[in-house]
PDB file of C-alpha atoms in Angstrom:
ATOM      1  CA  GLU A 130     -45.851 112.040  -0.195  1.00 93.00           C
ATOM      2  CA  VAL A 131     -49.467 110.766   0.080  1.00 95.00           C
ATOM      3  CA  GLN A 132     -49.841 108.211  -2.414  1.00 97.00           C
ATOM      4  CA  LEU A 133     -52.679 105.850  -3.247  1.00 97.00           C
ATOM      5  CA  VAL A 134     -51.725 103.285  -6.035  1.00 98.00           C
ATOM      6  CA  GLU A 135     -54.679 100.915  -6.588  1.00 98.00           C
ATOM      7  CA  SER A 136     -53.961  97.830  -8.053  1.00 98.00           C
ATOM      8  CA  GLY A 137     -55.912  94.452  -9.514  1.00 98.00           C
ATOM      9  CA  GLY A 138     -58.250  95.490 -12.223  1.00 97.00           C
ATOM     10  CA  GLY A 139     -58.513  93.611 -15.795  1.00 98.00           C
ATOM     11  CA  LEU A 140     -60.219  91.344 -17.761  1.00 98.00           C
ATOM     12  CA  VAL A 141     -62.284  89.106 -16.678  1.00 98.00           C
ATOM     13  CA  GLN A 142     -65.475  87.265 -17.701  1.00 98.00           C
ATOM     14  CA  PRO A 143     -68.986  87.604 -16.474  1.00 98.00           C
ATOM     15  CA  GLY A 144     -70.038  85.928 -13.293  1.00 98.00           C
ATOM     16  CA  GLY A 145     -66.452  86.193 -12.395  1.00 98.00           C
ATOM     17  CA  SER A 146     -64.040  87.760  -9.098  1.00 98.00           C
ATOM     18  CA  LEU A 147     -61.735  90.845  -8.621  1.00 98.00           C
ATOM     19  CA  ARG A 148     -60.430  91.466  -5.532  1.00 98.00           C
ATOM     20  CA  LEU A 149     -58.727  95.398  -5.658  1.00 98.00           C
ATOM     21  CA  SER A 150     -56.574  96.925  -3.283  1.00 98.00           C
ATOM     22  CA  CYS A 151     -55.236 100.509  -2.396  1.00 98.00           C
ATOM     23  CA  ALA A 152     -51.967 100.665  -1.132  1.00 98.00           C
ATOM     24  CA  VAL A 153     -52.075 103.733   1.297  1.00 98.00           C
ATOM     25  CA  SER A 154     -49.178 105.491   1.727  1.00 96.00           C
ATOM     26  CA  GLY A 155     -47.698 108.964   3.695  1.00 95.00           C
ATOM     27  CA  PHE A 156     -51.086 109.707   5.877  1.00 89.00           C
ATOM     28  CA  THR A 157     -52.308 108.071   9.200  1.00 94.00           C
ATOM     29  CA  PHE A 158     -54.695 105.735   7.187  1.00 95.00           C
ATOM     30  CA  THR A 159     -56.318 104.788  10.299  1.00 96.00           C
ATOM     31  CA  GLN A 160     -57.307 108.071  10.520  1.00 95.00           C
ATOM     32  CA  TYR A 161     -59.894 108.068   8.019  1.00 96.00           C
ATOM     33  CA  TRP A 162     -62.925 106.000   6.536  1.00 97.00           C
ATOM     34  CA  MET A 163     -62.340 104.910   2.782  1.00 98.00           C
ATOM     35  CA  SER A 164     -64.450 104.655  -0.243  1.00 98.00           C
ATOM     36  CA  TRP A 165     -64.501 103.352  -3.563  1.00 98.00           C
ATOM     37  CA  VAL A 166     -65.656 105.707  -6.378  1.00 98.00           C
ATOM     38  CA  ARG A 167     -65.836 104.069 -10.182  1.00 98.00           C
ATOM     39  CA  GLN A 168     -66.594 106.028 -13.111  1.00 98.00           C
ATOM     40  CA  ALA A 169     -67.987 104.093 -16.371  1.00 98.00           C
ATOM     41  CA  PRO A 170     -66.068 104.968 -20.046  1.00 97.00           C
ATOM     42  CA  GLY A 171     -67.564 107.965 -21.105  1.00 96.00           C
ATOM     43  CA  LYS A 172     -70.034 108.230 -17.639  1.00 98.00           C
ATOM     44  CA  GLY A 173     -69.893 110.030 -14.657  1.00 98.00           C
ATOM     45  CA  LEU A 174     -68.444 109.331 -11.066  1.00 98.00           C
ATOM     46  CA  GLU A 175     -70.191 106.547  -8.711  1.00 98.00           C
ATOM     47  CA  TRP A 176     -69.518 106.347  -4.972  1.00 98.00           C
ATOM     48  CA  LEU A 177     -69.879 102.277  -4.736  1.00 98.00           C
ATOM     49  CA  ALA A 178     -68.908 102.199  -0.839  1.00 98.00           C
ATOM     50  CA  ASN A 179     -67.002 102.856   2.111  1.00 98.00           C
ATOM     51  CA  ILE A 180     -65.815 101.776   5.365  1.00 98.00           C
ATOM     52  CA  LYS A 181     -65.370 102.998   9.168  1.00 97.00           C
ATOM     53  CA  GLN A 182     -61.744 103.373  10.890  1.00 97.00           C
ATOM     54  CA  ASP A 183     -61.643 100.812  12.577  1.00 96.00           C
ATOM     55  CA  GLY A 184     -64.201  98.772   9.987  1.00 96.00           C
ATOM     56  CA  SER A 185     -66.619  98.687  11.870  1.00 97.00           C
ATOM     57  CA  GLU A 186     -69.149 100.346   9.230  1.00 97.00           C
ATOM     58  CA  LYS A 187     -70.013  99.563   6.154  1.00 98.00           C
ATOM     59  CA  HIS A 188     -72.091 100.987   3.884  1.00 98.00           C
ATOM     60  CA  TYR A 189     -72.835 100.106  -0.590  1.00 98.00           C
ATOM     61  CA  VAL A 190     -74.934 101.186  -3.413  1.00 98.00           C
ATOM     62  CA  ASP A 191     -77.216  99.440  -3.816  1.00 98.00           C
ATOM     63  CA  SER A 192     -76.044  98.187  -7.394  1.00 97.00           C
ATOM     64  CA  VAL A 193     -73.073  96.004  -5.082  1.00 98.00           C
ATOM     65  CA  LYS A 194     -74.650  95.372  -2.253  1.00 98.00           C
ATOM     66  CA  GLY A 195     -74.337  91.989  -2.070  1.00 97.00           C
ATOM     67  CA  ARG A 196     -71.879  91.554  -4.752  1.00 98.00           C
ATOM     68  CA  PHE A 197     -69.088  93.802  -3.681  1.00 98.00           C
ATOM     69  CA  THR A 198     -67.693  94.078   0.067  1.00 98.00           C
ATOM     70  CA  ILE A 199     -65.463  96.886   1.052  1.00 98.00           C
ATOM     71  CA  SER A 200     -62.365  95.832   4.083  1.00 98.00           C
ATOM     72  CA  ARG A 201     -59.115  97.353   5.419  1.00 98.00           C
ATOM     73  CA  ASP A 202     -56.472  96.115   6.873  1.00 98.00           C
ATOM     74  CA  ASN A 203     -54.743  98.587   8.935  1.00 98.00           C
ATOM     75  CA  ALA A 204     -51.686  96.941   9.807  1.00 97.00           C
ATOM     76  CA  LYS A 205     -50.817  97.273   5.907  1.00 97.00           C
ATOM     77  CA  ASN A 206     -52.545 100.637   5.169  1.00 98.00           C
ATOM     78  CA  SER A 207     -55.043  98.537   2.457  1.00 98.00           C
ATOM     79  CA  LEU A 208     -57.873  99.553   1.951  1.00 98.00           C
ATOM     80  CA  TYR A 209     -60.040  96.013  -0.831  1.00 98.00           C
ATOM     81  CA  LEU A 210     -63.173  95.907  -2.711  1.00 98.00           C
ATOM     82  CA  GLN A 211     -63.803  92.171  -3.744  1.00 98.00           C
ATOM     83  CA  MET A 212     -65.824  92.318  -6.349  1.00 98.00           C
ATOM     84  CA  ASP A 213     -67.786  88.906  -7.235  1.00 98.00           C
ATOM     85  CA  SER A 214     -71.036  88.346  -9.695  1.00 98.00           C
ATOM     86  CA  LEU A 215     -69.410  90.417 -12.083  1.00 98.00           C
ATOM     87  CA  ARG A 216     -71.634  92.190 -14.990  1.00 98.00           C
ATOM     88  CA  ALA A 217     -70.611  94.423 -18.282  1.00 98.00           C
ATOM     89  CA  GLU A 218     -71.752  97.039 -16.121  1.00 98.00           C
ATOM     90  CA  ASP A 219     -69.158  96.446 -13.937  1.00 98.00           C
ATOM     91  CA  THR A 220     -66.640  97.696 -16.209  1.00 98.00           C
ATOM     92  CA  ALA A 221     -65.048 101.135 -15.377  1.00 98.00           C
ATOM     93  CA  ILE A 222     -62.071 102.608 -13.499  1.00 98.00           C
ATOM     94  CA  TYR A 223     -61.829 101.939 -10.062  1.00 98.00           C
ATOM     95  CA  TYR A 224     -60.729 104.873  -8.202  1.00 98.00           C
ATOM     96  CA  CYS A 225     -60.171 104.799  -4.261  1.00 98.00           C
ATOM     97  CA  ALA A 226     -60.433 107.654  -2.394  1.00 98.00           C
ATOM     98  CA  SER A 227     -59.737 109.074   1.567  1.00 96.00           C
ATOM     99  CA  HIS A 228     -62.505 110.806   3.766  1.00 94.00           C
ATOM    100  CA  THR A 229     -60.739 113.808   4.287  1.00 89.00           C
ATOM    101  CA  ASN A 230     -62.159 116.772   6.856  1.00 86.00           C
ATOM    102  CA  ASP A 231     -64.713 114.429   7.488  1.00 86.00           C
ATOM    103  CA  TYR A 232     -65.925 114.038   3.412  1.00 91.00           C
ATOM    104  CA  LEU A 233     -65.483 112.117   0.941  1.00 92.00           C
ATOM    105  CA  GLY A 234     -61.899 113.270  -1.534  1.00 90.00           C
ATOM    106  CA  GLY A 235     -59.117 114.808  -0.087  1.00 91.00           C
ATOM    107  CA  PHE A 236     -57.216 111.678  -1.178  1.00 95.00           C
ATOM    108  CA  TRP A 237     -57.358 109.781  -4.338  1.00 97.00           C
ATOM    109  CA  GLY A 238     -55.456 107.079  -6.469  1.00 98.00           C
ATOM    110  CA  GLN A 239     -54.705 107.188  -9.684  1.00 97.00           C
ATOM    111  CA  GLY A 240     -57.098 104.521 -10.831  1.00 98.00           C
ATOM    112  CA  THR A 241     -57.669 100.973 -12.073  1.00 98.00           C
ATOM    113  CA  LYS A 242     -59.341  99.545 -15.062  1.00 98.00           C
ATOM    114  CA  VAL A 243     -61.902  96.616 -15.043  1.00 98.00           C
ATOM    115  CA  THR A 244     -63.264  95.098 -18.021  1.00 98.00           C
ATOM    116  CA  VAL A 245     -66.116  92.502 -17.382  1.00 98.00           C
ATOM    117  CA  SER A 246     -66.477  90.674 -20.664  1.00 97.00           C
ATOM    118  CA  SER A 247     -66.329  87.375 -22.497  1.00 96.00           C
TER     119      SER A 247
ATOM    120  CA  ASP B  80     -81.577 108.134  -3.273  1.00 97.00           C
ATOM    121  CA  ILE B  81     -80.601 111.316  -3.090  1.00 98.00           C
ATOM    122  CA  GLN B  82     -80.725 112.683  -6.695  1.00 98.00           C
ATOM    123  CA  MET B  83     -78.209 115.451  -7.696  1.00 98.00           C
ATOM    124  CA  THR B  84     -79.017 117.872 -10.606  1.00 98.00           C
ATOM    125  CA  GLN B  85     -76.212 119.390 -11.802  1.00 98.00           C
ATOM    126  CA  SER B  86     -76.334 122.302 -14.970  1.00 98.00           C
ATOM    127  CA  PRO B  87     -75.616 123.121 -17.200  1.00 98.00           C
ATOM    128  CA  SER B  88     -74.727 119.836 -18.054  1.00 98.00           C
ATOM    129  CA  SER B  89     -72.202 122.222 -20.746  1.00 97.00           C
ATOM    130  CA  LEU B  90     -70.690 125.063 -21.734  1.00 97.00           C
ATOM    131  CA  SER B  91     -68.343 126.866 -22.836  1.00 97.00           C
ATOM    132  CA  ALA B  92     -66.571 130.421 -21.508  1.00 96.00           C
ATOM    133  CA  SER B  93     -63.271 132.479 -22.587  1.00 95.00           C
ATOM    134  CA  VAL B  94     -60.101 132.765 -20.565  1.00 96.00           C
ATOM    135  CA  GLY B  95     -60.548 135.153 -17.320  1.00 96.00           C
ATOM    136  CA  ASP B  96     -64.789 134.698 -17.277  1.00 97.00           C
ATOM    137  CA  ARG B  97     -66.572 133.834 -14.309  1.00 97.00           C
ATOM    138  CA  VAL B  98     -68.329 130.774 -14.518  1.00 97.00           C
ATOM    139  CA  THR B  99     -71.253 129.424 -12.544  1.00 98.00           C
ATOM    140  CA  ILE B 100     -72.410 125.482 -11.853  1.00 98.00           C
ATOM    141  CA  THR B 101     -75.354 124.726  -9.785  1.00 98.00           C
ATOM    142  CA  CYS B 102     -76.043 121.429  -8.809  1.00 98.00           C
ATOM    143  CA  ARG B 103     -79.504 121.184  -7.244  1.00 98.00           C
ATOM    144  CA  ALA B 104     -80.272 117.773  -4.201  1.00 98.00           C
ATOM    145  CA  SER B 105     -83.735 116.248  -4.492  1.00 98.00           C
ATOM    146  CA  GLN B 106     -83.988 116.630  -1.218  1.00 98.00           C
ATOM    147  CA  GLY B 107     -82.416 118.754   1.529  1.00 98.00           C
ATOM    148  CA  ILE B 108     -78.587 118.103   2.357  1.00 98.00           C
ATOM    149  CA  ARG B 109     -77.989 121.301   4.859  1.00 97.00           C
ATOM    150  CA  SER B 110     -74.154 121.788   3.996  1.00 97.00           C
ATOM    151  CA  HIS B 111     -72.870 117.832   2.862  1.00 97.00           C
ATOM    152  CA  LEU B 112     -71.310 118.934  -0.635  1.00 97.00           C
ATOM    153  CA  GLY B 113     -68.614 119.090  -2.177  1.00 98.00           C
ATOM    154  CA  TRP B 114     -67.294 119.920  -5.367  1.00 98.00           C
ATOM    155  CA  PHE B 115     -64.603 118.209  -7.781  1.00 98.00           C
ATOM    156  CA  GLN B 116     -62.803 118.665 -10.794  1.00 98.00           C
ATOM    157  CA  GLN B 117     -61.816 115.783 -13.305  1.00 98.00           C
ATOM    158  CA  LYS B 118     -59.387 116.175 -16.447  1.00 98.00           C
ATOM    159  CA  PRO B 119     -59.568 114.079 -19.276  1.00 96.00           C
ATOM    160  CA  GLY B 120     -57.837 110.593 -17.904  1.00 96.00           C
ATOM    161  CA  LYS B 121     -57.024 112.085 -14.888  1.00 97.00           C
ATOM    162  CA  ALA B 122     -58.445 111.326 -11.292  1.00 98.00           C
ATOM    163  CA  PRO B 123     -61.153 113.727  -9.675  1.00 98.00           C
ATOM    164  CA  LYS B 124     -59.499 116.177  -7.018  1.00 97.00           C
ATOM    165  CA  ARG B 125     -60.951 117.961  -4.451  1.00 97.00           C
ATOM    166  CA  LEU B 126     -61.964 122.027  -5.044  1.00 98.00           C
ATOM    167  CA  ILE B 127     -64.505 122.627  -1.781  1.00 97.00           C
ATOM    168  CA  TYR B 128     -65.729 120.621   0.758  1.00 97.00           C
ATOM    169  CA  ALA B 129     -68.679 121.398   2.959  1.00 97.00           C
ATOM    170  CA  ALA B 130     -69.921 123.759   0.649  1.00 97.00           C
ATOM    171  CA  SER B 131     -68.281 126.539   1.188  1.00 98.00           C
ATOM    172  CA  SER B 132     -64.541 125.006   2.659  1.00 97.00           C
ATOM    173  CA  LEU B 133     -62.069 125.374   0.024  1.00 97.00           C
ATOM    174  CA  GLN B 134     -59.687 122.561   0.005  1.00 96.00           C
ATOM    175  CA  SER B 135     -55.777 122.947   1.073  1.00 94.00           C
ATOM    176  CA  GLY B 136     -54.229 124.079  -2.083  1.00 95.00           C
ATOM    177  CA  VAL B 137     -57.099 125.345  -3.900  1.00 97.00           C
ATOM    178  CA  PRO B 138     -56.870 128.706  -6.006  1.00 98.00           C
ATOM    179  CA  SER B 139     -59.032 131.251  -4.523  1.00 98.00           C
ATOM    180  CA  ARG B 140     -60.983 131.776  -7.488  1.00 98.00           C
ATOM    181  CA  PHE B 141     -62.807 128.752  -6.870  1.00 98.00           C
ATOM    182  CA  SER B 142     -65.841 129.287  -4.474  1.00 98.00           C
ATOM    183  CA  GLY B 143     -68.984 127.028  -3.381  1.00 98.00           C
ATOM    184  CA  SER B 144     -72.141 128.032  -1.208  1.00 98.00           C
ATOM    185  CA  GLY B 145     -75.112 126.904  -0.960  1.00 98.00           C
ATOM    186  CA  SER B 146     -77.104 124.831   1.706  1.00 98.00           C
ATOM    187  CA  GLY B 147     -80.104 122.546   1.991  1.00 98.00           C
ATOM    188  CA  THR B 148     -80.849 122.403  -2.144  1.00 98.00           C
ATOM    189  CA  GLU B 149     -79.295 124.439  -3.958  1.00 98.00           C
ATOM    190  CA  PHE B 150     -75.409 124.836  -4.353  1.00 98.00           C
ATOM    191  CA  THR B 151     -72.950 126.678  -6.054  1.00 98.00           C
ATOM    192  CA  LEU B 152     -69.724 126.460  -7.552  1.00 98.00           C
ATOM    193  CA  THR B 153     -68.007 130.111  -9.070  1.00 98.00           C
ATOM    194  CA  ILE B 154     -65.445 130.539 -10.778  1.00 97.00           C
ATOM    195  CA  SER B 155     -64.157 133.627 -11.267  1.00 94.00           C
ATOM    196  CA  ASN B 156     -61.600 134.815 -13.525  1.00 93.00           C
ATOM    197  CA  LEU B 157     -61.173 131.085 -15.600  1.00 96.00           C
ATOM    198  CA  GLN B 158     -57.610 130.083 -16.455  1.00 96.00           C
ATOM    199  CA  PRO B 159     -56.799 127.346 -18.835  1.00 94.00           C
ATOM    200  CA  GLU B 160     -56.170 124.851 -16.523  1.00 95.00           C
ATOM    201  CA  ASP B 161     -59.623 125.423 -15.476  1.00 96.00           C
ATOM    202  CA  PHE B 162     -61.041 123.103 -18.300  1.00 93.00           C
ATOM    203  CA  ALA B 163     -61.967 120.547 -17.039  1.00 97.00           C
ATOM    204  CA  THR B 164     -65.364 118.266 -15.685  1.00 98.00           C
ATOM    205  CA  TYR B 165     -66.871 119.472 -12.805  1.00 98.00           C
ATOM    206  CA  TYR B 166     -69.157 117.022 -10.160  1.00 98.00           C
ATOM    207  CA  CYS B 167     -70.673 117.954  -7.101  1.00 98.00           C
ATOM    208  CA  LEU B 168     -71.395 114.728  -4.857  1.00 98.00           C
ATOM    209  CA  GLN B 169     -73.927 115.492  -1.455  1.00 98.00           C
ATOM    210  CA  HIS B 170     -72.331 113.835   1.318  1.00 95.00           C
ATOM    211  CA  ASN B 171     -75.686 113.692   4.040  1.00 97.00           C
ATOM    212  CA  ASN B 172     -77.280 110.889   3.431  1.00 97.00           C
ATOM    213  CA  TYR B 173     -76.600 106.652   1.770  1.00 97.00           C
ATOM    214  CA  PRO B 174     -76.198 106.593  -0.334  1.00 98.00           C
ATOM    215  CA  LEU B 175     -73.752 109.338  -1.808  1.00 98.00           C
ATOM    216  CA  THR B 176     -74.672 110.315  -4.362  1.00 98.00           C
ATOM    217  CA  PHE B 177     -72.376 113.210  -7.684  1.00 98.00           C
ATOM    218  CA  GLY B 178     -74.625 115.059  -9.551  1.00 98.00           C
ATOM    219  CA  GLY B 179     -74.226 114.175 -13.957  1.00 98.00           C
ATOM    220  CA  GLY B 180     -71.180 116.468 -14.183  1.00 98.00           C
ATOM    221  CA  THR B 181     -70.740 119.846 -16.243  1.00 98.00           C
ATOM    222  CA  LYS B 182     -68.367 119.945 -19.067  1.00 98.00           C
ATOM    223  CA  VAL B 183     -66.204 123.316 -19.109  1.00 98.00           C
ATOM    224  CA  GLU B 184     -64.612 123.825 -22.038  1.00 96.00           C
ATOM    225  CA  ILE B 185     -63.158 126.205 -24.327  1.00 88.00           C
ATOM    226  CA  LYS B 186     -65.266 129.427 -26.420  1.00 87.00           C
TER     227      LYS B 186
END
């Protein structure tokens, strides 16, 4: 059974940091690009970043570039999102997702909630 | 950035209806488009990738078409479990961008 399990969300003050994790099982993690996608309360989906199978290539949306860093540990079948300089507008549910058939979204995690508030 | 414009933003339909949702890209994206279904409190689920390829396990009443700048998701014979919000996603250029969503409600 394929499982993507996010963790690391929570309440953080503006300007603070969080590190999200996504533990993957049930498929060959090393074969796929991986992405982070978020959804602010009552809003639509926003793609944030993705990373190539070997970590050699990464892409970000401008709104998080320079503040968020995507990484992966293939030995641990895990994806990460280091989030620094957090803002109130970063409040959202954060999902990890695989790129299967060369497109985002074949498998998704259940999401982890991040709240940025003082 | 490529803007993805979905229409309508919401619609009301009855069980058994045929529903069509459109997504327009601000520039050509070839066939690099996916469609997703999301129910409240749940993660999105991919229905279609590469504009018209049906995701494994997804009922055949879902179909996608289009290329370039205009794409369509069609749900034939709408079922009770299909009431949800639908999103398109372009995969041709970075940043990847989603449409604003279409909420399909029960009439």
